[in-house]
PDB file of C-alpha atoms in Angstrom:
ATOM      1  CA  MET A 800     119.164 117.983  79.091  1.00 40.00           C
ATOM      2  CA  GLN A 801     120.096 121.786  79.462  1.00 43.00           C
ATOM      3  CA  ALA A 802     120.902 123.220  82.571  1.00 49.00           C
ATOM      4  CA  PRO A 803     119.315 125.608  84.289  1.00 45.00           C
ATOM      5  CA  GLY A 804     118.878 129.242  83.046  1.00 51.00           C
ATOM      6  CA  GLU A 805     121.935 128.927  79.835  1.00 64.00           C
ATOM      7  CA  ASP A 806     119.649 131.026  78.414  1.00 77.00           C
ATOM      8  CA  ILE A 807     120.047 133.335  80.832  1.00 90.00           C
ATOM      9  CA  GLY A 808     123.467 135.840  79.253  1.00 93.00           C
ATOM     10  CA  ALA A 809     125.698 138.265  79.289  1.00 95.00           C
ATOM     11  CA  ASP A 810     122.895 141.309  76.873  1.00 96.00           C
ATOM     12  CA  LEU A 811     119.756 140.522  79.134  1.00 96.00           C
ATOM     13  CA  ALA A 812     122.398 140.544  82.736  1.00 96.00           C
ATOM     14  CA  ARG A 813     123.751 144.010  81.018  1.00 97.00           C
ATOM     15  CA  ARG A 814     120.188 145.998  80.391  1.00 97.00           C
ATOM     16  CA  LEU A 815     119.233 144.794  84.282  1.00 97.00           C
ATOM     17  CA  VAL A 816     121.691 146.352  85.086  1.00 97.00           C
ATOM     18  CA  ALA A 817     121.386 149.773  82.738  1.00 97.00           C
ATOM     19  CA  GLU A 818     117.555 149.811  84.031  1.00 97.00           C
ATOM     20  CA  GLN A 819     118.399 149.758  86.968  1.00 97.00           C
ATOM     21  CA  PHE A 820     122.060 150.589  88.125  1.00 98.00           C
ATOM     22  CA  ALA A 821     122.964 153.784  86.330  1.00 97.00           C
ATOM     23  CA  GLN A 822     125.624 153.703  88.515  1.00 97.00           C
ATOM     24  CA  TRP A 823     126.722 150.791  86.634  1.00 98.00           C
ATOM     25  CA  ALA A 824     125.745 150.714  83.880  1.00 97.00           C
ATOM     26  CA  HIS A 825     129.420 151.243  82.073  1.00 97.00           C
ATOM     27  CA  LEU A 826     130.699 148.564  83.284  1.00 97.00           C
ATOM     28  CA  PRO A 827     131.315 145.577  81.371  1.00 97.00           C
ATOM     29  CA  VAL A 828     129.223 141.631  82.028  1.00 97.00           C
ATOM     30  CA  ARG A 829     130.944 139.116  81.135  1.00 95.00           C
ATOM     31  CA  LEU A 830     129.586 135.520  81.762  1.00 94.00           C
ATOM     32  CA  VAL A 831     132.068 133.944  84.484  1.00 88.00           C
ATOM     33  CA  ASP A 832     133.450 130.609  83.205  1.00 74.00           C
ATOM     34  CA  ARG A 833     131.154 127.528  85.118  1.00 60.00           C
ATOM     35  CA  CYS A 834     129.197 129.550  86.885  1.00 56.00           C
ATOM     36  CA  GLY A 835     127.083 126.665  88.575  1.00 59.00           C
ATOM     37  CA  TRP A 836     123.300 125.441  88.456  1.00 63.00           C
ATOM     38  CA  ASN A 837     121.574 127.258  90.733  1.00 80.00           C
ATOM     39  CA  ASN A 838     122.386 130.839  89.477  1.00 86.00           C
ATOM     40  CA  ARG A 839     123.963 132.668  85.920  1.00 91.00           C
ATOM     41  CA  THR A 840     127.068 134.559  87.461  1.00 93.00           C
ATOM     42  CA  PHE A 841     128.765 137.418  85.567  1.00 96.00           C
ATOM     43  CA  HIS A 842     131.730 139.574  86.732  1.00 95.00           C
ATOM     44  CA  LEU A 843     129.601 143.430  86.690  1.00 97.00           C
ATOM     45  CA  GLY A 844     133.689 145.537  85.992  1.00 97.00           C
ATOM     46  CA  ASP A 845     136.462 144.383  88.458  1.00 94.00           C
ATOM     47  CA  GLU A 846     135.196 144.794  91.497  1.00 96.00           C
ATOM     48  CA  LEU A 847     131.468 142.957  91.412  1.00 97.00           C
ATOM     49  CA  SER A 848     129.471 139.838  90.908  1.00 95.00           C
ATOM     50  CA  LEU A 849     125.955 139.972  88.951  1.00 96.00           C
ATOM     51  CA  ARG A 850     124.017 136.826  90.433  1.00 93.00           C
ATOM     52  CA  LEU A 851     121.027 135.760  88.360  1.00 95.00           C
ATOM     53  CA  PRO A 852     118.828 132.792  89.792  1.00 92.00           C
ATOM     54  CA  ALA A 853     118.349 129.659  86.826  1.00 88.00           C
ATOM     55  CA  ALA A 854     115.401 129.363  87.702  1.00 86.00           C
ATOM     56  CA  ARG A 855     111.672 130.218  90.159  1.00 84.00           C
ATOM     57  CA  TRP A 856     113.138 127.531  92.988  1.00 79.00           C
ATOM     58  CA  TYR A 857     116.616 129.420  93.513  1.00 82.00           C
ATOM     59  CA  ALA A 858     114.933 132.889  92.890  1.00 86.00           C
ATOM     60  CA  SER A 859     113.924 133.185  97.564  1.00 82.00           C
ATOM     61  CA  ALA A 860     117.416 132.416  98.011  1.00 88.00           C
ATOM     62  CA  ILE A 861     118.510 136.047  97.074  1.00 91.00           C
ATOM     63  CA  GLU A 862     116.372 137.689 100.525  1.00 90.00           C
ATOM     64  CA  LYS A 863     117.679 134.823 102.571  1.00 93.00           C
ATOM     65  CA  GLU A 864     121.105 136.044 101.162  1.00 94.00           C
ATOM     66  CA  GLN A 865     120.280 139.430 101.568  1.00 94.00           C
ATOM     67  CA  ARG A 866     119.168 139.609 104.593  1.00 95.00           C
ATOM     68  CA  TRP A 867     121.543 136.557 106.773  1.00 97.00           C
ATOM     69  CA  LEU A 868     124.916 137.364 104.814  1.00 97.00           C
ATOM     70  CA  PRO A 869     126.164 140.673 106.553  1.00 97.00           C
ATOM     71  CA  VAL A 870     124.889 139.505 110.071  1.00 97.00           C
ATOM     72  CA  LEU A 871     127.207 136.036 109.618  1.00 98.00           C
ATOM     73  CA  ALA A 872     129.966 137.895 107.751  1.00 98.00           C
ATOM     74  CA  PRO A 873     132.019 139.382 111.335  1.00 98.00           C
ATOM     75  CA  HIS A 874     131.604 136.356 112.614  1.00 98.00           C
ATOM     76  CA  LEU A 875     133.407 133.745 110.512  1.00 98.00           C
ATOM     77  CA  PRO A 876     137.941 133.755 109.691  1.00 98.00           C
ATOM     78  CA  LEU A 877     136.961 133.622 105.831  1.00 98.00           C
ATOM     79  CA  PRO A 878     135.425 136.267 103.397  1.00 98.00           C
ATOM     80  CA  ILE A 879     131.513 135.054 102.143  1.00 98.00           C
ATOM     81  CA  THR A 880     129.308 136.699  99.728  1.00 94.00           C
ATOM     82  CA  ALA A 881     128.250 140.188 100.446  1.00 94.00           C
ATOM     83  CA  PRO A 882     125.380 142.102  98.705  1.00 95.00           C
ATOM     84  CA  VAL A 883     125.652 145.251  97.472  1.00 96.00           C
ATOM     85  CA  ALA A 884     121.707 145.730  96.159  1.00 96.00           C
ATOM     86  CA  VAL A 885     118.947 143.620  94.560  1.00 96.00           C
ATOM     87  CA  GLY A 886     117.377 143.950  91.507  1.00 96.00           C
ATOM     88  CA  GLN A 887     114.333 143.198  90.088  1.00 95.00           C
ATOM     89  CA  PRO A 888     112.668 141.627  87.601  1.00 96.00           C
ATOM     90  CA  GLY A 889     112.791 143.093  84.697  1.00 95.00           C
ATOM     91  CA  ASP A 890     112.663 142.672  80.332  1.00 94.00           C
ATOM     92  CA  GLY A 891     111.883 139.535  80.969  1.00 92.00           C
ATOM     93  CA  TYR A 892     113.627 138.702  83.564  1.00 95.00           C
ATOM     94  CA  PRO A 893     110.991 137.518  85.503  1.00 94.00           C
ATOM     95  CA  TRP A 894     112.918 136.937  89.736  1.00 94.00           C
ATOM     96  CA  PRO A 895     114.969 139.109  91.679  1.00 95.00           C
ATOM     97  CA  TRP A 896     118.789 139.016  90.964  1.00 96.00           C
ATOM     98  CA  SER A 897     121.516 139.865  93.419  1.00 95.00           C
ATOM     99  CA  VAL A 898     124.759 142.707  92.918  1.00 97.00           C
ATOM    100  CA  CYS A 899     127.775 141.649  95.329  1.00 96.00           C
ATOM    101  CA  ARG A 900     131.458 142.172  95.886  1.00 96.00           C
ATOM    102  CA  TRP A 901     133.293 140.499  93.727  1.00 95.00           C
ATOM    103  CA  LEU A 902     136.152 137.716  95.933  1.00 95.00           C
ATOM    104  CA  PRO A 903     138.871 136.755  94.015  1.00 93.00           C
ATOM    105  CA  GLY A 904     140.013 133.642  93.908  1.00 94.00           C
ATOM    106  CA  GLU A 905     139.508 130.472  91.632  1.00 94.00           C
ATOM    107  CA  THR A 906     137.383 127.485  93.069  1.00 94.00           C
ATOM    108  CA  ALA A 907     138.739 124.352  95.082  1.00 96.00           C
ATOM    109  CA  GLU A 908     137.374 122.388  91.561  1.00 92.00           C
ATOM    110  CA  GLN A 909     139.037 124.666  88.942  1.00 92.00           C
ATOM    111  CA  ALA A 910     142.884 125.055  91.463  1.00 95.00           C
ATOM    112  CA  PRO A 911     142.431 122.743  93.250  1.00 94.00           C
ATOM    113  CA  PRO A 912     144.681 123.570  97.064  1.00 96.00           C
ATOM    114  CA  ALA A 913     147.728 123.299  97.133  1.00 88.00           C
ATOM    115  CA  ASP A 914     147.563 121.148 100.796  1.00 97.00           C
ATOM    116  CA  LEU A 915     144.443 119.185 100.987  1.00 98.00           C
ATOM    117  CA  PRO A 916     144.722 118.328 104.294  1.00 98.00           C
ATOM    118  CA  ARG A 917     145.840 121.864 105.309  1.00 98.00           C
ATOM    119  CA  PHE A 918     142.615 122.792 103.276  1.00 98.00           C
ATOM    120  CA  ALA A 919     139.763 120.402 105.330  1.00 98.00           C
ATOM    121  CA  GLU A 920     141.286 121.860 108.283  1.00 98.00           C
ATOM    122  CA  ASP A 921     140.691 125.578 107.386  1.00 98.00           C
ATOM    123  CA  LEU A 922     136.944 124.308 106.626  1.00 98.00           C
ATOM    124  CA  ALA A 923     136.825 122.750 109.412  1.00 98.00           C
ATOM    125  CA  ASP A 924     137.756 126.400 111.365  1.00 98.00           C
ATOM    126  CA  PHE A 925     134.841 128.026 108.660  1.00 98.00           C
ATOM    127  CA  LEU A 926     131.973 125.062 109.090  1.00 98.00           C
ATOM    128  CA  LEU A 927     132.832 125.785 113.555  1.00 98.00           C
ATOM    129  CA  ALA A 928     132.292 129.239 112.848  1.00 98.00           C
ATOM    130  CA  LEU A 929     129.660 129.350 111.359  1.00 98.00           C
ATOM    131  CA  GLN A 930     127.717 127.216 113.811  1.00 98.00           C
ATOM    132  CA  ARG A 931     128.540 129.299 116.837  1.00 98.00           C
ATOM    133  CA  ALA A 932     127.033 132.374 115.448  1.00 98.00           C
ATOM    134  CA  ASP A 933     124.051 133.453 116.686  1.00 98.00           C
ATOM    135  CA  ALA A 934     120.753 131.023 114.837  1.00 98.00           C
ATOM    136  CA  THR A 935     118.061 133.370 116.661  1.00 96.00           C
ATOM    137  CA  ASP A 936     115.665 133.060 114.386  1.00 96.00           C
ATOM    138  CA  GLY A 937     117.321 132.328 111.587  1.00 97.00           C
ATOM    139  CA  PRO A 938     115.006 130.584 108.141  1.00 97.00           C
ATOM    140  CA  PRO A 939     114.692 126.467 109.555  1.00 97.00           C
ATOM    141  CA  ALA A 940     115.973 123.971 106.630  1.00 97.00           C
ATOM    142  CA  GLY A 941     112.489 123.456 104.219  1.00 95.00           C
ATOM    143  CA  LYS A 942     111.275 124.219 100.488  1.00 93.00           C
ATOM    144  CA  HIS A 943     114.424 127.057 100.049  1.00 93.00           C
ATOM    145  CA  SER A 944     117.037 124.878 101.272  1.00 95.00           C
ATOM    146  CA  PHE A 945     116.103 121.751  99.054  1.00 94.00           C
ATOM    147  CA  HIS A 946     115.577 120.196 103.052  1.00 96.00           C
ATOM    148  CA  ARG A 947     119.191 120.688 103.638  1.00 97.00           C
ATOM    149  CA  GLY A 948     119.890 121.371 107.494  1.00 98.00           C
ATOM    150  CA  GLY A 949     116.635 119.048 107.804  1.00 98.00           C
ATOM    151  CA  ASP A 950     115.112 115.454 108.060  1.00 96.00           C
ATOM    152  CA  LEU A 951     116.831 112.935 105.464  1.00 97.00           C
ATOM    153  CA  ALA A 952     113.558 111.108 105.517  1.00 97.00           C
ATOM    154  CA  VAL A 953     111.926 113.839 103.346  1.00 97.00           C
ATOM    155  CA  TYR A 954     114.622 112.151 100.350  1.00 97.00           C
ATOM    156  CA  ASP A 955     114.152 108.292 101.856  1.00 98.00           C
ATOM    157  CA  ALA A 956     111.055 107.851  98.989  1.00 97.00           C
ATOM    158  CA  GLU A 957     113.153 108.553  95.745  1.00 96.00           C
ATOM    159  CA  THR A 958     117.048 107.003  97.455  1.00 98.00           C
ATOM    160  CA  ARG A 959     115.348 103.741  97.459  1.00 97.00           C
ATOM    161  CA  GLU A 960     114.119 104.849  93.908  1.00 97.00           C
ATOM    162  CA  ALA A 961     117.860 105.013  92.902  1.00 97.00           C
ATOM    163  CA  LEU A 962     118.756 101.811  95.207  1.00 97.00           C
ATOM    164  CA  GLY A 963     115.843  99.958  92.386  1.00 97.00           C
ATOM    165  CA  ARG A 964     117.476 101.401  89.725  1.00 96.00           C
ATOM    166  CA  LEU A 965     120.913 100.633  90.317  1.00 96.00           C
ATOM    167  CA  GLU A 966     120.790  96.396  91.055  1.00 95.00           C
ATOM    168  CA  GLY A 967     123.016  94.424  89.867  1.00 91.00           C
ATOM    169  CA  GLU A 968     125.521  98.175  88.402  1.00 92.00           C
ATOM    170  CA  VAL A 969     126.604  99.443  92.135  1.00 90.00           C
ATOM    171  CA  ASP A 970     126.659  98.187  95.521  1.00 90.00           C
ATOM    172  CA  THR A 971     123.426  98.534  96.487  1.00 94.00           C
ATOM    173  CA  GLY A 972     123.665  96.600  99.850  1.00 96.00           C
ATOM    174  CA  PRO A 973     125.854  98.569 102.088  1.00 95.00           C
ATOM    175  CA  ALA A 974     124.602 101.634  99.960  1.00 96.00           C
ATOM    176  CA  ARG A 975     121.350 100.927 101.883  1.00 97.00           C
ATOM    177  CA  ALA A 976     123.157  99.917 104.806  1.00 97.00           C
ATOM    178  CA  LEU A 977     124.543 103.058 104.811  1.00 97.00           C
ATOM    179  CA  TRP A 978     121.230 105.224 104.724  1.00 98.00           C
ATOM    180  CA  GLU A 979     118.860 103.350 107.704  1.00 97.00           C
ATOM    181  CA  ALA A 980     121.638 103.753 109.285  1.00 97.00           C
ATOM    182  CA  ALA A 981     121.738 107.343 108.881  1.00 97.00           C
ATOM    183  CA  LEU A 982     117.960 107.446 109.090  1.00 98.00           C
ATOM    184  CA  ALA A 983     117.985 106.427 112.888  1.00 97.00           C
ATOM    185  CA  SER A 984     118.630 109.362 113.704  1.00 94.00           C
ATOM    186  CA  ARG A 985     117.646 113.196 114.432  1.00 94.00           C
ATOM    187  CA  TRP A 986     120.041 116.147 114.912  1.00 97.00           C
ATOM    188  CA  GLU A 987     118.984 116.292 119.135  1.00 95.00           C
ATOM    189  CA  ARG A 988     120.741 120.134 119.636  1.00 96.00           C
ATOM    190  CA  PRO A 989     119.854 123.141 118.932  1.00 97.00           C
ATOM    191  CA  PRO A 990     119.235 124.544 115.361  1.00 98.00           C
ATOM    192  CA  VAL A 991     123.079 125.879 114.368  1.00 98.00           C
ATOM    193  CA  TRP A 992     123.506 127.459 110.943  1.00 98.00           C
ATOM    194  CA  VAL A 993     123.500 125.713 107.956  1.00 98.00           C
ATOM    195  CA  HIS A 994     125.941 126.849 104.086  1.00 98.00           C
ATOM    196  CA  GLY A 995     123.701 123.936 102.950  1.00 97.00           C
ATOM    197  CA  ASP A 996     126.056 123.178  99.489  1.00 95.00           C
ATOM    198  CA  VAL A 997     129.666 123.161 100.413  1.00 97.00           C
ATOM    199  CA  THR A 998     131.469 121.971  97.004  1.00 94.00           C
ATOM    200  CA  PRO A 999     134.601 122.605  95.443  1.00 94.00           C
ATOM    201  CA  SER A1000     132.373 125.059  92.640  1.00 92.00           C
ATOM    202  CA  ASN A1001     131.304 127.068  96.170  1.00 94.00           C
ATOM    203  CA  LEU A1002     134.874 127.314  97.959  1.00 97.00           C
ATOM    204  CA  LEU A1003     137.722 129.897  96.358  1.00 97.00           C
ATOM    205  CA  VAL A1004     141.770 128.805  96.863  1.00 97.00           C
ATOM    206  CA  GLU A1005     143.838 131.903  96.374  1.00 96.00           C
ATOM    207  CA  GLY A1006     147.934 131.036  96.496  1.00 95.00           C
ATOM    208  CA  GLY A1007     146.956 127.556  97.122  1.00 95.00           C
ATOM    209  CA  ARG A1008     144.803 127.771  99.837  1.00 97.00           C
ATOM    210  CA  LEU A1009     140.859 128.500 100.881  1.00 98.00           C
ATOM    211  CA  SER A1010     140.057 132.354 100.774  1.00 98.00           C
ATOM    212  CA  ALA A1011     136.608 132.783 100.311  1.00 98.00           C
ATOM    213  CA  VAL A1012     133.443 130.951 100.555  1.00 97.00           C
ATOM    214  CA  ILE A1013     130.396 131.763  98.158  1.00 95.00           C
ATOM    215  CA  ASP A1014     126.718 130.466  97.190  1.00 92.00           C
ATOM    216  CA  PHE A1015     124.631 131.367 100.332  1.00 95.00           C
ATOM    217  CA  GLY A1016     121.542 129.851  98.756  1.00 92.00           C
ATOM    218  CA  GLN A1017     120.554 126.920 100.798  1.00 95.00           C
ATOM    219  CA  LEU A1018     121.493 128.636 103.779  1.00 97.00           C
ATOM    220  CA  CYS A1019     119.563 127.441 107.164  1.00 98.00           C
ATOM    221  CA  VAL A1020     119.152 126.346 109.672  1.00 98.00           C
ATOM    222  CA  GLY A1021     119.344 123.216 111.431  1.00 98.00           C
ATOM    223  CA  ASP A1022     121.519 120.109 111.511  1.00 98.00           C
ATOM    224  CA  PRO A1023     125.247 120.585 109.549  1.00 98.00           C
ATOM    225  CA  ALA A1024     125.992 116.669 109.163  1.00 98.00           C
ATOM    226  CA  CYS A1025     124.841 118.472 105.266  1.00 98.00           C
ATOM    227  CA  ASP A1026     128.023 120.816 104.616  1.00 98.00           C
ATOM    228  CA  TYR A1027     130.160 117.243 106.057  1.00 98.00           C
ATOM    229  CA  GLY A1028     129.463 115.708 102.642  1.00 97.00           C
ATOM    230  CA  ILE A1029     132.547 117.570 100.479  1.00 97.00           C
ATOM    231  CA  ALA A1030     134.308 114.689 102.774  1.00 98.00           C
ATOM    232  CA  TRP A1031     133.791 112.101 100.673  1.00 97.00           C
ATOM    233  CA  THR A1032     133.398 114.450  97.440  1.00 96.00           C
ATOM    234  CA  PHE A1033     135.953 115.581  97.714  1.00 97.00           C
ATOM    235  CA  LEU A1034     139.186 115.482 100.059  1.00 97.00           C
ATOM    236  CA  ASP A1035     141.086 112.524 100.090  1.00 96.00           C
ATOM    237  CA  ALA A1036     141.288 109.929 103.421  1.00 96.00           C
ATOM    238  CA  GLU A1037     144.559 112.281 104.809  1.00 97.00           C
ATOM    239  CA  ALA A1038     142.637 115.333 104.745  1.00 98.00           C
ATOM    240  CA  ARG A1039     139.135 113.229 105.174  1.00 98.00           C
ATOM    241  CA  ALA A1040     140.707 112.435 108.781  1.00 97.00           C
ATOM    242  CA  ALA A1041     141.943 115.927 109.066  1.00 98.00           C
ATOM    243  CA  PHE A1042     138.633 117.425 108.474  1.00 98.00           C
ATOM    244  CA  ARG A1043     136.899 115.005 111.015  1.00 98.00           C
ATOM    245  CA  GLU A1044     139.327 115.160 114.106  1.00 98.00           C
ATOM    246  CA  ARG A1045     138.575 119.337 113.209  1.00 98.00           C
ATOM    247  CA  LEU A1046     135.078 118.395 112.912  1.00 98.00           C
ATOM    248  CA  ALA A1047     134.585 116.545 116.080  1.00 98.00           C
ATOM    249  CA  PRO A1048     131.535 115.799 115.202  1.00 98.00           C
ATOM    250  CA  ASP A1049     129.524 112.964 116.556  1.00 97.00           C
ATOM    251  CA  PRO A1050     129.447 109.323 115.920  1.00 97.00           C
ATOM    252  CA  ALA A1051     125.622 110.099 114.581  1.00 97.00           C
ATOM    253  CA  THR A1052     125.824 113.500 112.463  1.00 98.00           C
ATOM    254  CA  TRP A1053     128.996 111.182 110.737  1.00 98.00           C
ATOM    255  CA  ALA A1054     126.782 108.258 109.733  1.00 97.00           C
ATOM    256  CA  ARG A1055     123.786 111.461 108.632  1.00 98.00           C
ATOM    257  CA  ALA A1056     126.641 113.075 106.415  1.00 98.00           C
ATOM    258  CA  LYS A1057     127.172 109.563 105.005  1.00 98.00           C
ATOM    259  CA  GLY A1058     123.422 109.113 103.943  1.00 98.00           C
ATOM    260  CA  TRP A1059     123.815 112.551 102.554  1.00 98.00           C
ATOM    261  CA  THR A1060     126.290 112.228 100.100  1.00 97.00           C
ATOM    262  CA  VAL A1061     124.879 108.393  99.521  1.00 97.00           C
ATOM    263  CA  TRP A1062     121.233 110.343  98.792  1.00 97.00           C
ATOM    264  CA  LYS A1063     122.632 112.481  95.805  1.00 96.00           C
ATOM    265  CA  ALA A1064     125.250 109.889  94.618  1.00 96.00           C
ATOM    266  CA  LEU A1065     122.412 108.229  94.397  1.00 97.00           C
ATOM    267  CA  ILE A1066     120.390 110.149  92.968  1.00 96.00           C
ATOM    268  CA  VAL A1067     123.192 111.508  90.235  1.00 95.00           C
ATOM    269  CA  VAL A1068     124.717 108.026  89.265  1.00 95.00           C
ATOM    270  CA  ALA A1069     120.723 106.537  88.154  1.00 95.00           C
ATOM    271  CA  GLY A1070     119.620 109.635  86.743  1.00 94.00           C
ATOM    272  CA  LEU A1071     116.782 110.868  88.805  1.00 92.00           C
ATOM    273  CA  PRO A1072     114.853 113.951  87.566  1.00 86.00           C
ATOM    274  CA  GLY A1073     116.574 116.762  88.413  1.00 77.00           C
ATOM    275  CA  SER A1074     119.803 115.809  89.038  1.00 80.00           C
ATOM    276  CA  ASN A1075     123.131 117.132  87.570  1.00 77.00           C
ATOM    277  CA  PHE A1076     124.163 115.287  85.003  1.00 76.00           C
ATOM    278  CA  ARG A1077     127.162 116.752  84.336  1.00 78.00           C
ATOM    279  CA  GLN A1078     128.487 116.436  87.535  1.00 85.00           C
ATOM    280  CA  LEU A1079     127.938 112.325  86.916  1.00 90.00           C
ATOM    281  CA  ALA A1080     131.683 111.734  87.385  1.00 90.00           C
ATOM    282  CA  LEU A1081     132.023 113.231  90.493  1.00 89.00           C
ATOM    283  CA  TRP A1082     129.483 111.581  91.978  1.00 94.00           C
ATOM    284  CA  ARG A1083     130.051 108.383  90.479  1.00 94.00           C
ATOM    285  CA  ARG A1084     133.518 108.920  92.888  1.00 93.00           C
ATOM    286  CA  ALA A1085     131.698 109.839  95.904  1.00 95.00           C
ATOM    287  CA  LEU A1086     129.578 106.987  95.798  1.00 95.00           C
ATOM    288  CA  ASP A1087     132.494 104.950  95.753  1.00 94.00           C
ATOM    289  CA  GLU A1088     134.455 106.608  98.407  1.00 95.00           C
ATOM    290  CA  VAL A1089     131.597 107.150 100.568  1.00 96.00           C
ATOM    291  CA  LEU A1090     131.469 103.660 100.852  1.00 94.00           C
ATOM    292  CA  ALA A1091     135.161 102.265 101.062  1.00 92.00           C
ATOM    293  CA  ASP A1092     135.343 105.354 103.996  1.00 88.00           C
ATOM    294  CA  GLU A1093     132.427 102.822 105.925  1.00 77.00           C
ATOM    295  CA  SER A1094     134.362  99.644 104.583  1.00 70.00           C
ATOM    296  CA  GLN A1095     136.929 100.730 107.024  1.00 72.00           C
ATOM    297  CA  PRO A1096     136.857 100.996 111.183  1.00 61.00           C
ATOM    298  CA  SER A1097     135.948 104.075 112.594  1.00 54.00           C
TER     299      SER A1097
END
């Protein structure tokens, strides 16, 4: 299976820049290693980056990031993606695209932080600051955010399909119970800002510390529970405890965070259409972690 956007190469990116931004046409364009699933990302010289959506359903993020990231940035304790310009469709490429400031560092996936509990606390502080920012007029969760920040019930049918496919392969009894518990509550407070894709590939590390947060394509306002799934996809037990203590979520929100994690893990492990097959090992581990965590006293 080919990942979205694998036919979007540096030559196309170079031509788009030359046609639309003459001031940067002389700068080299280089594909970023491990540039993600939703976008193809390129270095543009030393100080800029290009983000080209990999498919139509990711293109709506460009306008959203251009509109809201400059508003949010002053309220956050770490640098975030900083849009500089927006490109238009051209040269056979059909969607808007972004020019952004390049943020130094390596992803947490590539350069695991030296002190994972401290990393977890820094990430929690970032998410709490994001949630405190004024969410008035922010984009409500929906299709544009792949329903991150919204109601987990949107994914009920495919979660149950995955559970059916995985009978005998994984411990579906506890997974089903966890899913039911997650569906049993809703976010009853005013909506808050939600990143929507808090993964190791979107968290930058410098000097062993969390240094920046990138890729806000699923940004929305709603329920923050989906942003807590990194507790099981990346953090170990000690760091997970530090993360939860710093966030201080109510038990129902933490249960929904587990629900978001088990949904994604199940559909990837079951190989449902649209899941990222390249992340199979990550999501198998996440499923093991969240089920083991569920069996421990709260």
